[in-house]
């Protein structure tokens, strides 16, 4: 049963990476869009794209934390005690990002809009970086077992954590650019389609460079993960690469019919590969999934609660996304 719960946890992380990642990536493009006049049109597309769904995406983060602390309490304690600094920064960033996004639309003065916009955009970069750094710290064995605290700063200021943070920001930017291309096309704004197409290609190049560097970093500082990625998880990594290249090829050809699906599939395959490569450990080479699991009664109750929540929440989220894609939601503000 513990393996089933671990799969459920992985599904929550993947969902947040795909949906929340595209959301944060849109904030990155807001940050680099330029001044008030030059960045006005890109920001309109960004606001239109994430406005109806940005709050819903954080459901997956909350779900993942609840599953982790309920099913694997000692591992949750070790992670939060060791990595409370990046987790706190991420939590504050989410709050500031959300409030700034809302207030930017409500204030009237240009100066205030700039300030709230700057907080929104900066937080959109800080949050994925910190969450990626947390994943890197876990993967590189910086989190000790037994619900104890590791080094509060060195644990997430190491090469693997930096790699994780950079990859999280770059991949989020790519996902967002692909989504924004499709949203601009739905709005019949050809200029913005081309604007975000160029940025998607740039993000893909940077992601490729980061992945190449990552091979060296993982081999040196996270050997267990590297060995897993190059053996049992290798087919998934190949599938991720094929989907990513295919998505980029469609964007280069100005064909957006399947680019969103392929870019999302690339991220999903890479995250599943990470999970497979780390198997059977939650904390590499120290704590397995079975060793960390709560009593079977707790796991059973968690599975029942998760199934009930899925029956309630998933149809609602699906309806929200469908209505948004069909432009049937009222404009905010």
Coordinates of C-alpha atoms in Angstrom, one line a residue:
X1 CA 0.0 0.0 0.0
X2 CA 2.9 2.4 0.7
X3 CA 4.0 2.1 -3.0
X4 CA 0.5 3.1 -4.1
X5 CA 0.6 6.1 -1.9
X6 CA 4.0 7.0 -3.2
X7 CA 2.5 6.9 -6.8
X8 CA -0.3 9.1 -5.6
X9 CA 2.2 11.6 -4.2
X10 CA 4.1 11.6 -7.5
X11 CA 0.9 12.3 -9.4
X12 CA 0.3 15.4 -7.2
X13 CA 3.9 16.6 -7.8
X14 CA 3.6 16.1 -11.6
X15 CA 0.3 17.9 -11.8
X16 CA 1.7 20.9 -9.9
X17 CA 4.8 20.9 -12.1
X18 CA 2.8 20.9 -15.3
X19 CA -0.1 23.2 -14.4
X20 CA 1.6 25.4 -11.7
X21 CA 4.8 25.4 -13.7
X22 CA 3.1 27.0 -16.7
X23 CA 1.5 29.5 -14.4
X24 CA 4.8 30.5 -12.8
X25 CA 6.5 30.6 -16.2
X26 CA 3.9 33.2 -17.4
X27 CA 5.1 35.3 -14.5
X28 CA 8.7 35.0 -15.8
X29 CA 7.6 36.3 -19.2
X30 CA 5.8 39.2 -17.4
X31 CA 9.1 40.0 -15.7
X32 CA 11.1 40.3 -18.9
X33 CA 8.3 41.8 -21.0
X34 CA 9.8 45.3 -20.8
X35 CA 8.5 48.7 -19.7
X36 CA 4.9 49.8 -19.3
X37 CA 4.3 50.5 -23.0
X38 CA 6.5 47.9 -24.6
X39 CA 5.2 45.1 -22.3
X40 CA 1.5 46.1 -22.4
X41 CA 0.4 43.6 -25.0
X42 CA 2.3 40.6 -23.8
X43 CA 1.0 41.3 -20.3
X44 CA -2.5 41.4 -21.5
X45 CA -2.1 38.0 -23.1
X46 CA -0.5 36.7 -19.9
X47 CA -3.3 38.1 -17.6
X48 CA -5.9 36.6 -19.9
X49 CA -4.1 33.2 -19.9
X50 CA -3.6 32.7 -16.2
X51 CA -6.4 34.8 -14.8
X52 CA -9.2 32.1 -14.7
X53 CA -7.0 29.2 -13.4
X54 CA -4.0 30.5 -11.5
X55 CA -5.5 30.0 -8.0
X56 CA -6.7 26.5 -8.8
X57 CA -3.2 25.3 -9.6
X58 CA -2.1 25.5 -6.0
X59 CA -4.5 22.7 -5.1
X60 CA -1.9 20.2 -6.2
X61 CA 0.8 21.7 -4.0
X62 CA -1.4 21.5 -0.9
X63 CA -2.4 17.9 -1.9
X64 CA 1.2 16.8 -2.2
X65 CA 2.1 18.2 1.2
X66 CA -0.9 16.6 2.9
X67 CA -0.1 13.2 1.4
X68 CA 3.6 13.5 2.4
X69 CA 3.0 14.5 6.0
X70 CA 0.2 11.9 6.5
X71 CA 1.8 8.9 4.8
X72 CA 5.5 9.6 5.4
X73 CA 5.7 11.8 8.6
X74 CA 9.3 11.3 9.5
X75 CA 10.5 12.1 5.9
X76 CA 8.2 15.2 6.0
X77 CA 9.8 16.2 9.3
X78 CA 13.3 15.8 7.9
X79 CA 12.5 17.8 4.7
X80 CA 10.8 20.7 6.5
X81 CA 13.3 20.9 9.3
X82 CA 16.2 20.9 6.9
X83 CA 14.8 22.9 4.0
X84 CA 12.6 25.4 5.9
X85 CA 14.4 28.4 4.4
X86 CA 13.6 27.7 0.7
X87 CA 10.1 26.4 1.7
X88 CA 9.4 29.6 3.6
X89 CA 10.6 31.7 0.7
X90 CA 8.4 29.7 -1.6
X91 CA 5.3 30.1 0.7
X92 CA 5.8 33.8 1.0
X93 CA 6.4 34.1 -2.7
X94 CA 3.1 32.3 -3.4
X95 CA 1.2 34.7 -1.1
X96 CA 2.9 37.8 -2.5
X97 CA 2.5 36.6 -6.0
X98 CA -1.2 36.0 -5.6
X99 CA -2.0 39.3 -3.8
X100 CA 0.1 41.3 -6.3
X101 CA -1.6 39.7 -9.3
X102 CA -5.0 40.7 -7.8
X103 CA -4.0 44.2 -6.7
X104 CA -2.3 45.0 -10.0
X105 CA -5.7 44.9 -11.6
X106 CA -7.4 46.9 -8.9
X107 CA -5.1 49.9 -8.5
X108 CA -5.5 52.9 -10.8
X109 CA -2.1 54.6 -10.7
X110 CA 0.6 53.4 -13.1
X111 CA 3.2 53.6 -10.4
X112 CA 1.3 51.2 -8.1
X113 CA 0.7 48.8 -11.0
X114 CA 4.4 48.7 -11.7
X115 CA 5.2 47.9 -8.1
X116 CA 2.6 45.1 -7.8
X117 CA 3.6 43.8 -11.2
X118 CA 7.3 43.7 -10.1
X119 CA 6.4 41.7 -7.0
X120 CA 4.2 39.3 -9.0
X121 CA 6.9 38.7 -11.6
X122 CA 9.8 38.4 -9.2
X123 CA 7.8 35.9 -7.0
X124 CA 7.0 33.9 -10.2
X125 CA 10.7 33.2 -10.5
X126 CA 11.6 32.8 -6.8
X127 CA 8.9 30.2 -6.1
X128 CA 9.8 27.6 -8.8
X129 CA 13.5 28.1 -8.1
X130 CA 13.1 27.4 -4.4
X131 CA 10.9 24.3 -5.1
X132 CA 13.4 23.0 -7.6
X133 CA 16.2 23.6 -5.1
X134 CA 14.2 21.5 -2.6
X135 CA 14.0 18.6 -5.0
X136 CA 17.7 18.9 -5.7
X137 CA 18.5 18.8 -2.0
X138 CA 16.5 15.6 -1.6
X139 CA 18.0 14.0 -4.7
X140 CA 21.6 14.8 -3.6
X141 CA 21.2 13.3 -0.2
X142 CA 21.2 16.5 1.8
X143 CA 18.2 15.6 3.9
X144 CA 19.0 13.3 6.8
X145 CA 16.7 10.5 7.9
X146 CA 14.8 10.1 11.2
X147 CA 13.0 13.4 11.3
X148 CA 16.1 15.3 12.1
X149 CA 17.4 18.6 10.7
X150 CA 20.3 18.9 8.3
X151 CA 22.3 22.0 7.4
X152 CA 19.8 24.8 6.9
X153 CA 21.8 26.6 4.1
X154 CA 24.3 24.2 2.6
X155 CA 21.5 21.7 2.0
X156 CA 20.0 23.8 -0.8
X157 CA 23.0 25.8 -1.8
X158 CA 24.8 23.0 -3.6
X159 CA 25.3 22.3 -7.3
X160 CA 22.4 19.8 -7.6
X161 CA 20.0 22.2 -5.8
X162 CA 21.1 25.1 -8.0
X163 CA 20.6 22.8 -11.1
X164 CA 17.1 21.9 -9.8
X165 CA 16.2 25.5 -9.3
X166 CA 17.4 26.7 -12.7
X167 CA 15.7 23.8 -14.5
X168 CA 12.5 24.5 -12.7
X169 CA 12.5 28.1 -13.8
X170 CA 13.5 27.4 -17.4
X171 CA 11.1 24.5 -17.9
X172 CA 8.3 26.6 -16.4
X173 CA 9.2 29.4 -18.9
X174 CA 9.1 27.0 -21.8
X175 CA 5.7 25.5 -20.8
X176 CA 4.3 29.0 -20.3
X177 CA 5.6 30.2 -23.7
X178 CA 4.0 27.2 -25.5
X179 CA 0.7 27.8 -23.7
X180 CA 0.8 31.5 -24.4
X181 CA 1.4 30.8 -28.1
X182 CA -1.9 28.9 -28.2
X183 CA -3.7 31.5 -26.2
X184 CA -2.5 34.3 -28.5
X185 CA -3.7 32.2 -31.4
X186 CA -7.1 31.8 -29.9
X187 CA -7.3 35.5 -29.5
X188 CA -6.3 35.9 -33.2
X189 CA -3.3 38.0 -32.2
X190 CA -0.6 37.0 -34.7
X191 CA 2.0 39.5 -33.4
X192 CA 1.8 37.9 -30.0
X193 CA 1.9 34.4 -31.4
X194 CA 5.2 35.3 -33.0
X195 CA 6.4 37.1 -29.9
X196 CA 5.9 34.0 -27.7
X197 CA 7.1 31.6 -30.4
X198 CA 10.5 33.2 -30.3
X199 CA 10.6 33.1 -26.6
X200 CA 9.6 29.4 -26.5
X201 CA 12.5 28.6 -28.8
X202 CA 14.9 30.6 -26.6
X203 CA 13.7 28.8 -23.5
X204 CA 14.2 25.5 -25.2
X205 CA 17.8 26.3 -26.1
X206 CA 18.5 27.3 -22.5
X207 CA 16.8 24.2 -21.2
X208 CA 19.0 22.1 -23.4
X209 CA 22.1 23.7 -22.2
X210 CA 21.0 23.3 -18.5
X211 CA 20.3 19.6 -19.1
X212 CA 23.7 19.1 -20.7
X213 CA 25.3 20.7 -17.6
X214 CA 23.0 18.7 -15.4
X215 CA 24.5 15.4 -16.7
X216 CA 27.9 16.4 -15.3
X217 CA 26.5 17.7 -12.1
X218 CA 24.4 14.7 -11.3
X219 CA 27.2 12.3 -12.1
X220 CA 29.5 14.1 -9.6
X221 CA 27.1 15.1 -6.8
X222 CA 24.1 12.7 -7.1
X223 CA 25.5 9.4 -8.3
X224 CA 22.5 7.2 -7.2
X225 CA 20.1 9.4 -9.1
X226 CA 22.4 9.5 -12.1
X227 CA 22.8 5.8 -12.2
X228 CA 19.1 5.3 -12.0
X229 CA 18.4 7.9 -14.8
X230 CA 21.0 6.1 -17.1
X231 CA 19.7 2.6 -16.4
X232 CA 16.1 1.7 -15.3
X233 CA 14.7 5.2 -16.1
X234 CA 16.6 5.7 -19.4
X235 CA 13.6 4.8 -21.6
X236 CA 11.5 7.5 -19.9
X237 CA 14.3 10.0 -20.3
X238 CA 14.5 9.2 -24.0
X239 CA 10.7 9.5 -24.3
X240 CA 10.9 12.9 -22.6
X241 CA 13.6 14.1 -25.0
X242 CA 11.6 12.9 -28.0
X243 CA 8.5 14.7 -26.8
X244 CA 10.5 17.9 -26.1
X245 CA 12.1 17.9 -29.5
X246 CA 8.8 17.2 -31.2
X247 CA 7.2 20.0 -29.4
X248 CA 10.0 22.4 -30.4
X249 CA 9.9 21.2 -34.0
X250 CA 6.1 22.0 -34.2
X251 CA 6.8 25.5 -32.7
X252 CA 9.5 26.1 -35.3
X253 CA 7.1 25.1 -38.0
X254 CA 4.4 27.3 -36.5
X255 CA 2.2 24.3 -35.9
X256 CA 0.6 24.5 -32.5
X257 CA -1.9 21.6 -32.7
X258 CA -0.1 19.3 -30.4
X259 CA 2.8 21.4 -29.0
X260 CA 1.1 21.9 -25.7
X261 CA 0.4 18.2 -25.2
X262 CA 4.0 17.2 -26.2
X263 CA 5.6 19.8 -24.0
X264 CA 3.5 18.6 -21.1
X265 CA 4.3 15.0 -21.9
X266 CA 8.1 15.8 -21.9
X267 CA 7.8 17.2 -18.4
X268 CA 5.7 14.3 -17.2
X269 CA 8.1 11.7 -18.6
X270 CA 11.1 13.5 -17.0
X271 CA 9.4 13.6 -13.6
X272 CA 8.4 10.0 -13.8
X273 CA 11.9 9.1 -14.7
X274 CA 13.1 10.9 -11.6
X275 CA 10.7 8.9 -9.5
X276 CA 11.8 5.6 -11.1
X277 CA 15.5 6.5 -10.8
X278 CA 15.1 7.2 -7.0
X279 CA 13.1 4.0 -6.4
X280 CA 12.8 2.4 -3.8
X281 CA 14.0 5.4 -1.7
X282 CA 12.2 8.6 -0.6
X283 CA 15.5 9.9 0.7
X284 CA 18.2 8.4 -1.5
X285 CA 20.1 5.5 0.0
X286 CA 18.9 6.2 3.5
X287 CA 15.1 5.7 3.8
X288 CA 12.9 3.6 1.5
X289 CA 9.2 4.1 0.8
X290 CA 8.3 1.1 2.9
X291 CA 10.4 2.1 5.9
X292 CA 9.0 5.7 5.9
X293 CA 5.4 4.7 5.6
X294 CA 2.8 5.4 8.3
X295 CA 0.7 2.5 9.7
X296 CA -1.5 0.6 7.2
X297 CA -4.7 2.0 8.8
X298 CA -3.5 5.6 8.1
X299 CA -2.6 4.7 4.6
X300 CA -5.9 3.1 3.9
X301 CA -7.8 6.1 5.3
X302 CA -5.6 8.4 3.1
X303 CA -6.4 6.4 0.0
X304 CA -10.2 6.6 0.7
X305 CA -10.0 10.3 1.3
X306 CA -7.9 10.8 -1.8
X307 CA -10.4 8.9 -3.9
X308 CA -13.3 10.9 -2.5
X309 CA -11.5 14.2 -3.1
X310 CA -10.7 13.2 -6.6
X311 CA -14.3 12.5 -7.4
X312 CA -15.2 16.0 -6.2
X313 CA -12.3 18.1 -7.3
X314 CA -11.1 16.6 -10.6
X315 CA -14.5 17.1 -12.5
X316 CA -14.5 20.7 -11.2
X317 CA -11.0 21.4 -12.4
X318 CA -11.7 19.7 -15.7
X319 CA -14.7 21.9 -16.3
X320 CA -12.8 25.0 -15.4
X321 CA -10.0 24.2 -17.9
X322 CA -12.5 23.3 -20.6
X323 CA -14.5 26.5 -20.1
X324 CA -11.3 28.5 -20.2
X325 CA -10.1 26.9 -23.4
X326 CA -13.5 27.6 -25.1
X327 CA -13.4 31.3 -23.9
X328 CA -16.6 30.8 -22.0
X329 CA -15.5 32.3 -18.7
X330 CA -16.3 35.9 -17.9
X331 CA -13.3 38.3 -17.8
X332 CA -12.0 39.1 -14.3
X333 CA -12.3 42.7 -13.0

